[in-house]
Short mmCIF file of C-alpha atoms and ligand atoms in Angstrom, two decimals:
data_model
loop_
_atom_site.label_atom_id
_atom_site.label_comp_id
_atom_site.label_asym_id
_atom_site.label_seq_id
_atom_site.Cartn_x
_atom_site.Cartn_y
_atom_site.Cartn_z
CA UNK A 18 0.16 0.07 -0.23
CA UNK A 19 1.65 3.95 -0.89
CA UNK A 20 2.04 5.71 2.35
CA UNK A 21 2.12 9.90 1.88
CA UNK A 22 3.37 11.54 5.11
CA UNK A 23 2.57 15.08 5.53
CA UNK A 24 6.06 17.45 6.10
CA UNK A 25 4.76 19.71 8.09
CA UNK A 26 2.96 17.77 11.36
CA UNK A 27 4.07 13.71 10.06
CA UNK A 28 0.36 12.63 9.53
CA UNK A 29 0.61 9.46 6.99
CA UNK A 30 -2.04 9.12 4.31
CA UNK A 31 -2.91 5.31 3.06
CA UNK A 32 -3.18 4.94 -0.70
CA UNK A 33 -4.22 7.94 -1.53
CA UNK A 34 -2.33 11.81 -0.74
CA UNK A 35 -5.36 13.33 0.91
CA UNK A 36 -6.14 16.79 -1.00
CA UNK A 37 -4.95 18.37 2.45
CA UNK A 38 -3.47 17.46 5.46
CA UNK A 39 -7.11 16.35 8.00
CA UNK A 40 -4.57 16.52 10.62
CA UNK A 41 -2.89 19.94 9.68
CA UNK A 42 -4.43 21.19 6.92
CA UNK A 43 -1.50 21.90 4.95
CA UNK A 44 -1.70 21.47 1.00
CA UNK A 45 -1.51 18.22 -0.95
CA UNK A 46 1.95 19.04 -2.07
CA UNK A 47 3.44 19.11 1.22
CA UNK A 48 2.79 15.64 1.44
CA UNK A 49 6.27 12.95 -0.37
CA UNK A 50 5.50 9.02 -0.40
CA UNK A 51 7.68 6.60 1.31
CA UNK A 52 5.98 3.72 1.00
CA UNK A 53 8.77 1.81 3.51
CA UNK A 54 8.39 4.39 6.45
CA UNK A 55 7.52 2.02 8.72
CA UNK A 56 9.74 -1.12 7.74
CA UNK A 57 12.64 1.40 8.48
CA UNK A 58 12.00 1.70 11.43
CA UNK A 59 11.47 -1.38 12.38
CA UNK A 60 15.35 -1.37 10.56
CA UNK A 61 16.66 1.19 12.41
CA UNK A 62 15.97 -0.38 15.85
CA UNK A 63 15.16 -4.11 16.29
CA UNK A 64 14.93 -4.55 19.89
CA UNK A 65 13.18 -1.28 19.79
CA UNK A 66 9.69 -2.83 18.40
CA UNK A 67 8.73 -4.18 22.11
CA UNK A 68 8.45 -0.04 23.52
CA UNK A 69 6.53 1.26 20.21
CA UNK A 70 3.96 -1.51 18.57
CA UNK A 71 0.90 -0.27 19.65
CA UNK A 72 -1.35 -1.92 21.82
CA UNK A 73 -5.08 -1.26 20.91
CA UNK A 74 -8.03 -2.33 23.37
CA UNK A 75 -11.31 -1.88 21.66
CA UNK A 76 -14.58 -1.15 24.32
CA UNK A 77 -17.62 -1.41 22.07
CA UNK A 78 -19.85 -0.93 25.36
CA UNK A 79 -18.61 2.38 26.10
CA UNK A 80 -21.72 4.08 28.07
CA UNK A 81 -19.71 7.01 28.24
CA UNK A 82 -21.77 8.51 24.64
CA UNK A 83 -25.15 6.78 25.45
CA UNK A 84 -27.17 8.55 22.77
CA UNK A 85 -25.40 6.48 20.51
CA UNK A 86 -23.28 3.48 19.90
CA UNK A 87 -19.78 4.39 21.45
CA UNK A 88 -16.68 2.84 20.37
CA UNK A 89 -13.44 3.73 22.35
CA UNK A 90 -10.59 2.64 20.78
CA UNK A 91 -7.85 2.58 23.78
CA UNK A 92 -3.80 2.79 22.36
CA UNK A 93 -1.19 2.00 24.63
CA UNK A 94 2.51 2.30 23.41
CA UNK A 95 4.35 -0.14 23.70
CA UNK A 96 3.76 -3.87 25.82
CA UNK A 97 6.85 -2.64 27.19
CA UNK A 98 5.32 0.92 28.29
CA UNK A 99 7.10 3.99 25.91
CA UNK A 100 9.44 6.63 28.39
CA UNK A 101 7.73 10.60 27.94
CA UNK A 102 10.90 12.33 28.18
CA UNK A 103 11.68 15.56 27.00
CA UNK A 104 13.92 14.13 25.45
CA UNK A 105 12.17 11.34 24.31
CA UNK A 106 8.79 10.86 23.78
CA UNK A 107 6.18 9.93 21.92
CA UNK A 108 4.26 12.77 20.06
CA UNK A 109 1.19 11.76 18.01
CA UNK A 110 -1.28 8.85 18.11
CA UNK A 111 -3.25 8.75 14.50
CA UNK A 112 -7.04 6.41 14.58
CA UNK A 113 -8.18 4.77 11.36
CA UNK A 114 -10.84 3.92 10.54
CA UNK A 115 -10.51 1.15 7.25
CA UNK A 116 -7.81 2.68 6.41
CA UNK A 117 -9.55 6.11 5.90
CA UNK A 118 -7.99 9.01 9.02
CA UNK A 119 -10.17 9.64 12.15
CA UNK A 120 -8.49 11.46 14.79
CA UNK A 121 -5.58 12.05 16.37
CA UNK A 122 -4.37 12.57 20.25
CA UNK A 123 -0.73 14.44 20.80
CA UNK A 124 1.45 13.92 23.55
CA UNK A 125 3.78 15.34 25.66
CA UNK A 126 6.17 14.47 28.14
CA UNK A 127 3.77 15.37 31.03
CA UNK A 128 1.04 12.49 29.88
CA UNK A 129 1.81 8.40 29.71
CA UNK A 130 1.98 7.17 26.45
CA UNK A 131 -1.20 6.25 25.52
CA UNK A 132 -4.62 7.36 24.30
CA UNK A 133 -7.82 7.14 23.87
CA UNK A 134 -10.14 7.61 20.83
CA UNK A 135 -14.56 7.51 21.27
CA UNK A 136 -15.54 6.68 18.05
CA UNK A 137 -18.72 7.75 15.43
CA UNK A 138 -16.86 6.23 12.63
CA UNK A 139 -17.57 2.43 12.03
CA UNK A 140 -15.72 0.32 9.73
CA UNK A 141 -14.37 -3.09 10.61
CA UNK A 142 -10.27 -1.84 10.80
CA UNK A 143 -8.64 0.35 13.12
CA UNK A 144 -5.57 1.48 12.38
CA UNK A 145 -2.92 3.05 15.33
CA UNK A 146 0.15 4.80 13.95
CA UNK A 147 2.11 6.77 15.96
CA UNK A 148 5.51 8.41 15.58
CA UNK A 149 8.34 8.85 18.19
CA UNK A 150 10.18 11.34 18.22
CA UNK A 151 13.25 9.74 18.49
CA UNK A 152 12.31 6.12 16.66
CA UNK A 153 10.16 6.87 14.33
CA UNK A 154 6.50 5.60 12.99
CA UNK A 155 5.40 2.20 13.79
CA UNK A 156 2.05 0.75 13.25
CA UNK A 157 -1.35 -1.65 14.43
CA UNK A 158 -4.36 -2.99 13.20
CA UNK A 159 -7.14 -4.51 15.21
CA UNK A 160 -10.58 -5.39 13.73
CA UNK A 161 -14.07 -3.41 14.72
FE1 FE2 B 230 10.92 6.58 21.27
#
């Protein structure tokens, strides 16, 4: 699958670059194609996978929004929790449904390497992409 990366905010689009970046609104010409962006991170730091691959939990009966069905997508970064220090931290977690971008959680060193999405959009597959300031891009998928 082709992968396009926004050079302004780091957002990743799959298959086609968006007409503008859905995360930072930069124009389409700010996207550069790099189909191996996830493989490059894994090859660069082979031992890093345990701290970077997103762990996805799905709660189909959240209950926070009883007016509508609300799925929680709960993400932590790493089977071994990733550090969140000023020199080394997870910058964002992006959530996709069926490869279409839904939303982003921005992270700072003051919080855990984790996030939650209350999904309105339903589909069959969740994809989570995260970016570490030192170790690059990592992703994981889960069936809805
Ligand atoms: Fe890292």
